[in-house]
Short mmCIF file of C-alpha atoms and ligand atoms in Angstrom, two decimals:
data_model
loop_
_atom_site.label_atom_id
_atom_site.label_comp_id
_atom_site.label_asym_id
_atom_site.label_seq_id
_atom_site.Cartn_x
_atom_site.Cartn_y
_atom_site.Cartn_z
CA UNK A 1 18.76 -23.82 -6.88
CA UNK A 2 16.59 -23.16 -4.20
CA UNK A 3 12.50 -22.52 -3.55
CA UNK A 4 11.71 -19.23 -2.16
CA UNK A 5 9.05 -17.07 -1.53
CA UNK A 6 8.29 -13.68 -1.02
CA UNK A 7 5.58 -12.47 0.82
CA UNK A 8 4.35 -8.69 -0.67
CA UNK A 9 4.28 -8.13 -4.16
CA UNK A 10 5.10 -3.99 -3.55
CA UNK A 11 8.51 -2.77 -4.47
CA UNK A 12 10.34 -4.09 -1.57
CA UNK A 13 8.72 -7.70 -2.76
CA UNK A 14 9.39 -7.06 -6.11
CA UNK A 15 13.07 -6.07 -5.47
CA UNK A 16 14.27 -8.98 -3.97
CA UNK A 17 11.95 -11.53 -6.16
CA UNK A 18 13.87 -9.96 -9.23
CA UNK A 19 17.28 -10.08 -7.78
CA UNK A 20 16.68 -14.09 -6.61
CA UNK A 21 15.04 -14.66 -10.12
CA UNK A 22 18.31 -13.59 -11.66
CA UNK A 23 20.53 -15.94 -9.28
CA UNK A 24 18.94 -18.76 -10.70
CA UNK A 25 16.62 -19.35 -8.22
CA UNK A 26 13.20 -20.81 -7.79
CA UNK A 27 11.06 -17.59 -6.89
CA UNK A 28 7.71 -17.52 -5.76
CA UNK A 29 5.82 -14.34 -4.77
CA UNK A 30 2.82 -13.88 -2.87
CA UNK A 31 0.62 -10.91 -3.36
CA UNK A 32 -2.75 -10.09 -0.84
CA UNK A 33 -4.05 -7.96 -3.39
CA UNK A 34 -6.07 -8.76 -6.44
CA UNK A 35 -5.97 -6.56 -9.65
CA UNK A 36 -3.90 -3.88 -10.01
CA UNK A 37 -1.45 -2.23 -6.86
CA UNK A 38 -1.00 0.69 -9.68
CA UNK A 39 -2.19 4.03 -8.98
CA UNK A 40 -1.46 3.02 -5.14
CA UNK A 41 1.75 5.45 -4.68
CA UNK A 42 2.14 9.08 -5.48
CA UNK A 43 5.80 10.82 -6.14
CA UNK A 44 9.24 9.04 -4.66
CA UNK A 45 12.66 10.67 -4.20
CA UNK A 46 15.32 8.76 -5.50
CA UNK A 47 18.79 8.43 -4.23
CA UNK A 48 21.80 7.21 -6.51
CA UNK A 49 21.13 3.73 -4.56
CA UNK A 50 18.09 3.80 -5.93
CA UNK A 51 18.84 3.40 -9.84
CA UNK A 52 21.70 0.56 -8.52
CA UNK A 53 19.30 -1.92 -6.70
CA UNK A 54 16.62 -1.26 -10.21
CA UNK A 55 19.47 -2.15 -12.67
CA UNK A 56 20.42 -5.41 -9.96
CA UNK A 57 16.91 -6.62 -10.04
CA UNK A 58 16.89 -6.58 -14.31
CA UNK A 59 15.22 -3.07 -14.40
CA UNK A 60 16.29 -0.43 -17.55
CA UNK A 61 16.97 2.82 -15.72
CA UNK A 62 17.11 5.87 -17.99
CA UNK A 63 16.19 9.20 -18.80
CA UNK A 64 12.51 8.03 -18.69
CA UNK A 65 12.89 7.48 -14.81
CA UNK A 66 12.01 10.61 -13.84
CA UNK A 67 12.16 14.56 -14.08
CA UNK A 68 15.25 16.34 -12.85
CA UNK A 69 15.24 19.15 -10.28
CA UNK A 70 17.98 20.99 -9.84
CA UNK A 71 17.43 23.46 -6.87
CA UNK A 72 15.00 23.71 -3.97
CA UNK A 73 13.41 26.94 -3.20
CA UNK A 74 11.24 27.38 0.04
CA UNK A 75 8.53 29.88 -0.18
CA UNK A 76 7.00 32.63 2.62
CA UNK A 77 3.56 32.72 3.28
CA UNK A 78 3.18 35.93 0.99
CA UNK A 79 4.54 33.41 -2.00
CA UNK A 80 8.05 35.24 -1.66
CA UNK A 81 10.78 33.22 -1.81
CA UNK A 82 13.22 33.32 1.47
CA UNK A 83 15.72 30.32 0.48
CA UNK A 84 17.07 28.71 -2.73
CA UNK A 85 19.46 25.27 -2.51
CA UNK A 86 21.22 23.74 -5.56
CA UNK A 87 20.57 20.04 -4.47
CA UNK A 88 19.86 18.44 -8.09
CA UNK A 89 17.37 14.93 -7.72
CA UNK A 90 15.31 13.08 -10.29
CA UNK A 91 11.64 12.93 -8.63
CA UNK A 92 9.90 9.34 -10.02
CA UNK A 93 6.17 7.99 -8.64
CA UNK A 94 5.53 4.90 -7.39
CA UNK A 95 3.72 3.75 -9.62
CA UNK A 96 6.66 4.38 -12.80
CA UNK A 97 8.51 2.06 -10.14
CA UNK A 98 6.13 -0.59 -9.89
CA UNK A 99 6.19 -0.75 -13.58
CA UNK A 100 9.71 -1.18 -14.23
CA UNK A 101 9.99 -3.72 -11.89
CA UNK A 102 7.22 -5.64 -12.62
CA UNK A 103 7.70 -5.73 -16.00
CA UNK A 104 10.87 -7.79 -15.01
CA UNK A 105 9.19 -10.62 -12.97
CA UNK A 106 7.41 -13.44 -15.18
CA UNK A 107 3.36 -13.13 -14.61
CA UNK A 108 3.12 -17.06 -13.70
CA UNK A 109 5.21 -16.69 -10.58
CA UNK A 110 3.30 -13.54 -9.08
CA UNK A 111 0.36 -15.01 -7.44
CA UNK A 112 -2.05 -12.53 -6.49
CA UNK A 113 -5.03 -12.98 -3.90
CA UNK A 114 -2.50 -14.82 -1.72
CA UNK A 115 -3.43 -13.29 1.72
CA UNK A 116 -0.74 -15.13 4.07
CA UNK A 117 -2.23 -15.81 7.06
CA UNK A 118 0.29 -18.05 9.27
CA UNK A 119 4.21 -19.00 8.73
CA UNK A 120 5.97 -21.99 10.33
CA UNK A 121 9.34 -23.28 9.70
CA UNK A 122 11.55 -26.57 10.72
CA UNK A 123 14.98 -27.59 10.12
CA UNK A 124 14.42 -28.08 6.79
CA UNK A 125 11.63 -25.71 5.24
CA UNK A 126 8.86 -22.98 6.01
CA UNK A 127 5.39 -23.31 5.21
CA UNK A 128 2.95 -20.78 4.33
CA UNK A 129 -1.14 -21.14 5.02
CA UNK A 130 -2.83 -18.02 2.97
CA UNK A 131 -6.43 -16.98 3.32
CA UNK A 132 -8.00 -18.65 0.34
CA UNK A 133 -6.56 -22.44 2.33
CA UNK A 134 -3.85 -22.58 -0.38
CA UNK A 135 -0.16 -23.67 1.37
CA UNK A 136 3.12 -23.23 0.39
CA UNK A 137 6.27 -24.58 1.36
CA UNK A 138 10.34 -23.45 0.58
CA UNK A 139 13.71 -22.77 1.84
CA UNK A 140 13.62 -19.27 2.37
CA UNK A 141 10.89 -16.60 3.05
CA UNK A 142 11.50 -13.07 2.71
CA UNK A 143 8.67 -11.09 3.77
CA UNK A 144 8.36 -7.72 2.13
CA UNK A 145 4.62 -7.22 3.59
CA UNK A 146 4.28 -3.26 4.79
CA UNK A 147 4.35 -1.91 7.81
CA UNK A 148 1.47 -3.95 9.17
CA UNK A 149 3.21 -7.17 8.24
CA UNK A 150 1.45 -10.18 9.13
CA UNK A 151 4.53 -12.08 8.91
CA UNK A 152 5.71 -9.69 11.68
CA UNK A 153 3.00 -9.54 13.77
CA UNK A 154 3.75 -13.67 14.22
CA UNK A 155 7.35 -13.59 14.99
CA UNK A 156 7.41 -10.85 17.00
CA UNK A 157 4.06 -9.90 18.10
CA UNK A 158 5.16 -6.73 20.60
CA UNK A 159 6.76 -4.64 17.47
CA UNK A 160 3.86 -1.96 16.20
CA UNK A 161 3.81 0.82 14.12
CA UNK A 162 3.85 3.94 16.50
CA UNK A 163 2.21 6.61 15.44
CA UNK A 164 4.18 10.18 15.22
CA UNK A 165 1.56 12.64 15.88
CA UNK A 166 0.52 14.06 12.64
CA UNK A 167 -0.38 12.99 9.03
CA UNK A 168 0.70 13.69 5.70
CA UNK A 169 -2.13 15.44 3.28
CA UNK A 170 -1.15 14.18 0.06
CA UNK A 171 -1.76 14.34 -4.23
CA UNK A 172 -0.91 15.60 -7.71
CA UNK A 173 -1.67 18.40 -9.51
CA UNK A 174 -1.72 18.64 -13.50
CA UNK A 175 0.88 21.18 -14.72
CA UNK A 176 -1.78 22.04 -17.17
CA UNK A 177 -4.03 23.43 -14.69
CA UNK A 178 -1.46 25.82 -12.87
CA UNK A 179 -1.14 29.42 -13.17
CA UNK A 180 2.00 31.28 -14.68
CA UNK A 181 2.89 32.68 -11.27
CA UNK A 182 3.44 28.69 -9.65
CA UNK A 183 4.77 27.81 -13.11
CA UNK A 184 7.66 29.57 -12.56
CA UNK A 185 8.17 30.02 -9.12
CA UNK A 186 7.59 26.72 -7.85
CA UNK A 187 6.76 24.00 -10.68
CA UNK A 188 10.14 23.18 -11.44
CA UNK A 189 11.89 23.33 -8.24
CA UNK A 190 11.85 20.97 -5.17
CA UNK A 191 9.42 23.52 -2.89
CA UNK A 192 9.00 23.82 0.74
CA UNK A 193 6.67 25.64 3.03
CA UNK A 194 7.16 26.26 6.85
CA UNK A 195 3.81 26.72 8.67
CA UNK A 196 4.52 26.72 12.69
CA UNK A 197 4.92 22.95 13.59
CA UNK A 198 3.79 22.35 9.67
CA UNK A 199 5.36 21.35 7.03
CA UNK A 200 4.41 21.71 3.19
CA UNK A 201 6.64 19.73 0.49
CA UNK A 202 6.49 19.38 -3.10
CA UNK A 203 8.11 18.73 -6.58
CA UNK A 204 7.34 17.95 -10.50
CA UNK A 205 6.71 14.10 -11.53
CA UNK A 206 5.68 12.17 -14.59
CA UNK A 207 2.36 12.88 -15.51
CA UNK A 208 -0.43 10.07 -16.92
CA UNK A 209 1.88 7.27 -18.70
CA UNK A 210 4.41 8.89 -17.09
CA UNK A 211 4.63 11.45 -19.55
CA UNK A 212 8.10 13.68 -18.40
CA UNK A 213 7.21 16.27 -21.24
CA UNK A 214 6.82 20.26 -20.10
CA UNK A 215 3.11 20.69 -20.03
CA UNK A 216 2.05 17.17 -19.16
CA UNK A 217 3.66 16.19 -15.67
CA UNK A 218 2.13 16.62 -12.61
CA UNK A 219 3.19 18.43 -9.15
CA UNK A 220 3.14 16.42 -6.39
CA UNK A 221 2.99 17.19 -2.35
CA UNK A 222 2.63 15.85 1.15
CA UNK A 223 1.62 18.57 3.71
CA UNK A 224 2.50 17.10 7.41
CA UNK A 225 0.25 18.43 10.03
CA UNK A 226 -0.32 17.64 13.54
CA UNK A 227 -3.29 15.82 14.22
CA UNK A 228 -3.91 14.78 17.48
CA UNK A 229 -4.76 10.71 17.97
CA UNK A 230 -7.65 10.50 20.06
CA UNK A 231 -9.93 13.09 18.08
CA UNK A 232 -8.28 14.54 15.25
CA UNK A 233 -6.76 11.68 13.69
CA UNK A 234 -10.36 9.73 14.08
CA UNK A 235 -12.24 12.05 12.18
CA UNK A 236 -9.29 12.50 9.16
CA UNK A 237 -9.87 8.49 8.81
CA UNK A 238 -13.91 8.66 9.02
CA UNK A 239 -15.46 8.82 5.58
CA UNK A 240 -18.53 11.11 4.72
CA UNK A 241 -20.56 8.00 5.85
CA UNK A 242 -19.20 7.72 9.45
CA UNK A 243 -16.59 4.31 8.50
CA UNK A 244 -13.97 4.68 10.65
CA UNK A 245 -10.73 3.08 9.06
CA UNK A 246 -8.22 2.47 12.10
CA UNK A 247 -5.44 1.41 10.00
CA UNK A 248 -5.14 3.99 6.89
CA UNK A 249 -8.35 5.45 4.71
CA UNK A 250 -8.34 4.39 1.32
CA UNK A 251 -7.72 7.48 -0.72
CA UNK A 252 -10.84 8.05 -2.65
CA UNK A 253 -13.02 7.63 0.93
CA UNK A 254 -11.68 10.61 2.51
CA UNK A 255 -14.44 13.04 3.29
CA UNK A 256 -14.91 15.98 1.00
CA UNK A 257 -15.41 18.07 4.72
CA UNK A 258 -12.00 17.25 5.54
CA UNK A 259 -10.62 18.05 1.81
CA UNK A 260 -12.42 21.12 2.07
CA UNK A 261 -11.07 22.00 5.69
CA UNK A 262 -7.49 21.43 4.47
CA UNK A 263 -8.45 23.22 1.24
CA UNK A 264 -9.32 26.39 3.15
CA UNK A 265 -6.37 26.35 5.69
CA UNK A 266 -4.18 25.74 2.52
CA UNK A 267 -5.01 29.42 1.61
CA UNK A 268 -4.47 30.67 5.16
CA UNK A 269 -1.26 29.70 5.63
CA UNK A 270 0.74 28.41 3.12
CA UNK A 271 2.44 29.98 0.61
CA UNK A 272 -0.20 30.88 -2.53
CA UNK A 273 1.21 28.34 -5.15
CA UNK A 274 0.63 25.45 -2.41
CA UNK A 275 -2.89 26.54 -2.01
CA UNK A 276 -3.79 26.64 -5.45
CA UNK A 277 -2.07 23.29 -5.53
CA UNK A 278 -4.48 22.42 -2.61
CA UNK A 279 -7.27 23.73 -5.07
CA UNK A 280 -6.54 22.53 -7.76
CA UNK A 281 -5.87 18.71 -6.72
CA UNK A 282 -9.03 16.50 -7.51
CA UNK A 283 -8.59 13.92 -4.64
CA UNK A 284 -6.14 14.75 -1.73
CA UNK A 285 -5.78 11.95 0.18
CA UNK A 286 -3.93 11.89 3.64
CA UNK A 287 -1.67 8.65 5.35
CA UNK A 288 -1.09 9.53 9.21
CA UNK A 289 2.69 9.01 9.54
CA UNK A 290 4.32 6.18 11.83
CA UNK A 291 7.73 5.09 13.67
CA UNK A 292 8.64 1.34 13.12
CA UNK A 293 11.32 0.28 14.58
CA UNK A 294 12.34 -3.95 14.54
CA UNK A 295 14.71 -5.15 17.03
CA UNK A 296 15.31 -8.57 15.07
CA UNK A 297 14.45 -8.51 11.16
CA UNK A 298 15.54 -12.26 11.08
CA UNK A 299 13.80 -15.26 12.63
CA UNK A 300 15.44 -18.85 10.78
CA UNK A 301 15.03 -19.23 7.51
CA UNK A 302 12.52 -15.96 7.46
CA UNK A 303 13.63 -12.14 6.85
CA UNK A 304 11.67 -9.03 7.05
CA UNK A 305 12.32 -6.44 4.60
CA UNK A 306 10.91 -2.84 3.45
CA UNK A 307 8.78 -1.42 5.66
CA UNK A 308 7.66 -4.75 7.31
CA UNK A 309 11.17 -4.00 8.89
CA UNK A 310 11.81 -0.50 9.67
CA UNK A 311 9.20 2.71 8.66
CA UNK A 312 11.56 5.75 8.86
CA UNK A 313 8.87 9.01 8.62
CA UNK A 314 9.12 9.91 5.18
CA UNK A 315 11.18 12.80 6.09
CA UNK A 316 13.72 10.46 4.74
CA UNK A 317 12.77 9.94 1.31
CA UNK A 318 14.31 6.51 2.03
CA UNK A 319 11.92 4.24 2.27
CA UNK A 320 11.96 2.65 -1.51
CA UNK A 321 15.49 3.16 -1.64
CA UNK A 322 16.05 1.15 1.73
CA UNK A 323 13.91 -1.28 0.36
CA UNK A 324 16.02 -1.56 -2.69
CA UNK A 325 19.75 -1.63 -0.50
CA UNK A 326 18.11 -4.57 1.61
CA UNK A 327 16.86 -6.58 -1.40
CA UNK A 328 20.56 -6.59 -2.78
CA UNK A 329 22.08 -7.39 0.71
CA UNK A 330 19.69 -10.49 0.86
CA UNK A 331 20.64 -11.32 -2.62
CA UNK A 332 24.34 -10.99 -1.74
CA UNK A 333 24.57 -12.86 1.21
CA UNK A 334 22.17 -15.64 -0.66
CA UNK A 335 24.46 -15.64 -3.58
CA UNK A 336 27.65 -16.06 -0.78
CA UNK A 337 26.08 -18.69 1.11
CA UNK A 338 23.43 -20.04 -0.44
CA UNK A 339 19.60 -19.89 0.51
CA UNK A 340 20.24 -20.89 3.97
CA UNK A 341 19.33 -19.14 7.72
CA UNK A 342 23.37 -18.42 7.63
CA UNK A 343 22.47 -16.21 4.37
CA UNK A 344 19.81 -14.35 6.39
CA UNK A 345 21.62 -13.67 9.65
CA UNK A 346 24.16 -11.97 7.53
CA UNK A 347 21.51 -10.07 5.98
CA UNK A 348 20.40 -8.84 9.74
CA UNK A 349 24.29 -8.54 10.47
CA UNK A 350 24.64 -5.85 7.46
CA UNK A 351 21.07 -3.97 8.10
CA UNK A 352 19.59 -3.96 11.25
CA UNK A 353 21.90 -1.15 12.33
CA UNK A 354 21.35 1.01 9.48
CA UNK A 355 17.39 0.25 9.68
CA UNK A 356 17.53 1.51 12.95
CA UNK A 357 19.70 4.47 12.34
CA UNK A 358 17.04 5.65 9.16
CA UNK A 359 14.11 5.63 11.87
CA UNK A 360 15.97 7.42 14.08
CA UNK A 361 17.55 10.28 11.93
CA UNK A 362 13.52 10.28 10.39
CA UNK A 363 12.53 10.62 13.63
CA UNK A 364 14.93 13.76 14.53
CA UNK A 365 14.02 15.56 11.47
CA UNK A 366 10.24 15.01 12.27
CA UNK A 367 10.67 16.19 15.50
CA UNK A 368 12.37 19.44 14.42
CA UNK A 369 9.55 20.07 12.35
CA UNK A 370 7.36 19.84 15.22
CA UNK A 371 9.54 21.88 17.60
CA UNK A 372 9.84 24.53 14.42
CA UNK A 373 7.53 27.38 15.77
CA UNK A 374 7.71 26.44 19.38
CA UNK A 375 10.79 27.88 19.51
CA UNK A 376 10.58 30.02 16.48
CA UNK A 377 9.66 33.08 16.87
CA UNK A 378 8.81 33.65 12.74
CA UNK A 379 11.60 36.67 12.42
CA UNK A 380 13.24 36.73 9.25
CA UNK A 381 16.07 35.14 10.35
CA UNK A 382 14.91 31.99 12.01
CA UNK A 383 13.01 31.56 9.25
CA UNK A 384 15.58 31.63 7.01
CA UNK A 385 17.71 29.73 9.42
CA UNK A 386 14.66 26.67 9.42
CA UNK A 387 14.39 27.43 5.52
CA UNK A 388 18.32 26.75 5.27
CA UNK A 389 18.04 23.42 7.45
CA UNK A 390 15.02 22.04 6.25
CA UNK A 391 16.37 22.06 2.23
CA UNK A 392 19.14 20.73 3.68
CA UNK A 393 18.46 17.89 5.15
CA UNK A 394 15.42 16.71 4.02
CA UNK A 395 15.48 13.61 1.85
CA UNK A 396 19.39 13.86 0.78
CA UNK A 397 20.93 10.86 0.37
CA UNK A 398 22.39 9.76 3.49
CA UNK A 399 23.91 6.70 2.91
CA UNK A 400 27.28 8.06 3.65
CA UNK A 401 26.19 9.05 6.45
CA UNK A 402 24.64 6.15 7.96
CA UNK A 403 27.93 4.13 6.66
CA UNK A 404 29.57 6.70 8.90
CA UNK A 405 27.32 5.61 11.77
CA UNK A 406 26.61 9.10 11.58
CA UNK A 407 23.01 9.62 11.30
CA UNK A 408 21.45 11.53 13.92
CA UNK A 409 21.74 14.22 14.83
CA UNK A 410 23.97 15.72 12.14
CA UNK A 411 23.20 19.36 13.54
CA UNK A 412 22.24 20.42 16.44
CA UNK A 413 19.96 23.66 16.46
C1 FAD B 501 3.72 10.13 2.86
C2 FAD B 501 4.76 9.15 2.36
C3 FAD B 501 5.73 9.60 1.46
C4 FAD B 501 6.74 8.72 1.03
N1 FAD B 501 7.69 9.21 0.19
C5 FAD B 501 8.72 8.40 -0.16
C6 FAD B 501 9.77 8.90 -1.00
O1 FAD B 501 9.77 10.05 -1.44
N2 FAD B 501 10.80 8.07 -1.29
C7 FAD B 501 10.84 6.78 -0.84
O2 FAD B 501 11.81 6.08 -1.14
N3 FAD B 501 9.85 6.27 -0.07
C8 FAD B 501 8.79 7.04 0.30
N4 FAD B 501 7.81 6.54 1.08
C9 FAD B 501 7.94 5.15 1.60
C10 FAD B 501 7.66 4.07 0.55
O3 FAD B 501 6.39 4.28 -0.01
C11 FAD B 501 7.79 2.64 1.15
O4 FAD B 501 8.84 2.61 2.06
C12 FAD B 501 8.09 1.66 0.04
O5 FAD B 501 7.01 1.66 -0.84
C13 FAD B 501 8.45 0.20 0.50
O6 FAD B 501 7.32 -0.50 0.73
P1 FAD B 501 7.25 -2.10 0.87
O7 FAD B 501 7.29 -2.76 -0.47
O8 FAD B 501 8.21 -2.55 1.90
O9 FAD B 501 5.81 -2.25 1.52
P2 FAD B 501 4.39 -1.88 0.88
O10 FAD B 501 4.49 -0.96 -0.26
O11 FAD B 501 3.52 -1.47 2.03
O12 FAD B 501 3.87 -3.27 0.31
C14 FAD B 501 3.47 -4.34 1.09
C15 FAD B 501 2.76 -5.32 0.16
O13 FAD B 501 2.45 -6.51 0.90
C16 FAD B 501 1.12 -6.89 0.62
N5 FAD B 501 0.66 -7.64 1.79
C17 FAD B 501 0.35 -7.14 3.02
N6 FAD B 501 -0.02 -8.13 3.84
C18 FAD B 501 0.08 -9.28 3.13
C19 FAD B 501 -0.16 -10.66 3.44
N7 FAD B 501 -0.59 -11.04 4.66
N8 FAD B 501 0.03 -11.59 2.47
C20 FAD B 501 0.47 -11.22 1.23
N9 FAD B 501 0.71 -9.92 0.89
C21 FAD B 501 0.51 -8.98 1.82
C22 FAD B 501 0.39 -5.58 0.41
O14 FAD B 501 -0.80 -5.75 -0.34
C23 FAD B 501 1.45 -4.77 -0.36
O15 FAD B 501 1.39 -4.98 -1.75
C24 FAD B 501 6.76 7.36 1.50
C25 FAD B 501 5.75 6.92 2.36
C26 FAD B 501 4.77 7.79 2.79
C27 FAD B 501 3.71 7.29 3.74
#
């Protein structure tokens, strides 16, 4: 059996790790972090695909993955509601994730601290150099290492994130805290909001321990709003002390002025169970939302994976699932031909298409969020119309589609 290593012990890493573990193989991960990742993540929509690639890599899926939705609702301004949607989904966090799969992977070979810092690779093996002057060396490297992959930024150096134009306010809310009116207008349903150009999502997860008992979860949203890059975004990702943080603000730095801002336009114009959502959140925290797009995810005997590879706008709801549907292609072609840079460039045979195809159809339903108000002109009916679309489209599974090759656009408005 054969030495490999993963680079990124997130889910994408801890995927694939899982899924080699359980060929046999001779798995070695390599995690930047020290201490805990949990608590990183906030809610994730699953597909069917989803629970698949979590029983492949040794995971228990059941009841306790999740909470069940059953119908989206999206919600006026005045906290009427102006379109319902039977689209049932089980809503999980990433951190409930994270647990499940790395209760699966054996402590010893998770090696935390291990910031790698250069990759090089012969006929024969790759080597690894981390941070801390440690090396490794195997036959494989998969590198599941984010969208500012390191790994990436070596092998092909002119591939960046590109930034979309706006950010996505996020957080939980207890269940406990929320009034009767949200309760049962909103709590239990996948929600939507439709500001001009705006976007407010939400829906019910596990709350702490990932308790999924009435009373105890937790609502959670992401609010995309345009921010421009040069000013806006630069003052969303200054802290109260003036730190600028270029490449993503860690959640508890963002400034209370901007929480309060967002706090305050919450009650303008969204619906009133967002705002009090808003309100009632202790720490929004905000990511500004990206494009990546690879245009080789395979270099030898290395593979990107996750969002080192592709970052669809989360639009999608893909991006854990995609991370799960690579993982088992790797481990399928590995298992076919053995851990070999034949394996891998089946691997980029099978998904660099689809990768490519989830940015784009990302990218078209971001953009008709942003053209949503430019060309509305808020009457009842476009609203409804946008209402209709949106819960349509949004995060459904579209795996079918993309088999289809048919992923953007699939309407035309
Ligand atoms: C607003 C928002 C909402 C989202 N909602 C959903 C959703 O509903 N459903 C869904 O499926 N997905 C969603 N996603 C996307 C999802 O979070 C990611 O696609 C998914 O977590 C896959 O991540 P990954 O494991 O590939 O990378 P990451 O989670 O970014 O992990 C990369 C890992 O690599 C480590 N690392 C980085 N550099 C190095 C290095 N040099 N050496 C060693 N280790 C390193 C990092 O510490 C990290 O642990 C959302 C994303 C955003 C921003």
């Amino acid at each position: 059996m054969a030495k490999i290593l993963i680079v990124g012990g997130s889910l994408g890493g801890l995927f694939v790790a899982n899924m080699l573990l359980r060929q046999g193989h001779d798995v070695t991960l390599l995690e930047k972090a020290l201490g805990s990742l949990d608590g990183r993540g906030a809610g994730i929509i699953t597909h069917d695909a989803l629970a698949v690639a979590l029983r492949q890599a040794g995971a228990i899926v059941d009841a306790t993955l999740g909470v069940p939705v059953t119908k989206r609702v999206t919600l006026d301004k005045d906290g009427s509601t102006i379109g319902e949607m039977e689209i049932p989904q089980i809503l999980t966090s990433w951190s409930r994730l994270y647990q499940l799969l790395k209760e699966c992977f054996p402590v010893e070979r998770y090696l935390q601290g291990k910031a790698v810092k250069t990759v090089t690779q012969d006929s024969s093996s790759v080597q690894v150099s981390c941070e801390d002057g440690s090396k490794y060396e195997a036959e494989l490297l998969i590198a599941s290492d984010g969208i500012r992959s390191a790994i990436r930024a070596q092998l092909a150096p002119t591939i960046h994130p590109e930034y979309a134009g706006y950010v996505a306010w996020r957080g939980v809310c207890d269940e406990a805290y929320l009034s009767s009116n949200t309760l049962n207008t909103l709590f239990n349903n996948f929600g939507f909001c439709l500001p001009n150009g705006e976007q407010m999502l939400g829906y019910p997860v596990a709350g702490s321990g990932n308790d999924t008992r009435p009373g105890k979860r937790r609502y959670n949203f992401v609010w995309y709003r345009p921010a421009n890059e040069d000013q806006e975004l630069i003052n969303l990702l200054t802290d109260a002390d003036g730190h600028y943080y270029p490449t993503g603000i860690p959640p508890l730095k963002v400034s209370w002025k901007n929480i309060a801002d967002v706090r305050k336009t919450a009650r303008d114009i969204l619906a009133p169970q967002f705002a009090e959502i808003l309100e009632k959140t202790a720490s929004p925290f905000l990511q500004p939302i990206y494009d990546l797009l690879s245009e080789q995810i395979v270099f030898g005997r290395i593979a990107l994976m996750g969002d080192a590879a592709f970052v669809g706008r989360p639009h999608v709801g893909m991006g854990v699932t995609k991370a799960g549907d690579e993982a088992m292609a790797i481990a399928q072609h590995i298992n076919n031909l053995g851990a070999t840079p034949e394996a891998l460039a089946a691997y980029s045979e099978e998904r660099l298409q689809l990768g490519q195809q989830v940015v784009a159809r990302a990218q078209y339903l971001g953009r008709y969020m942003q053209a949503q108000g430019a060309k509305g002109n808020g009457d009842s009916t476009t609203l409804k119309r946008n209402a209709d679309t949106v819960m349509a489209e949004t995060a459904v599974d579209i795996s079918a589609l993309l088999a289809q090759g048919k992923a953007v656009p699939v309407t035309t408005h």
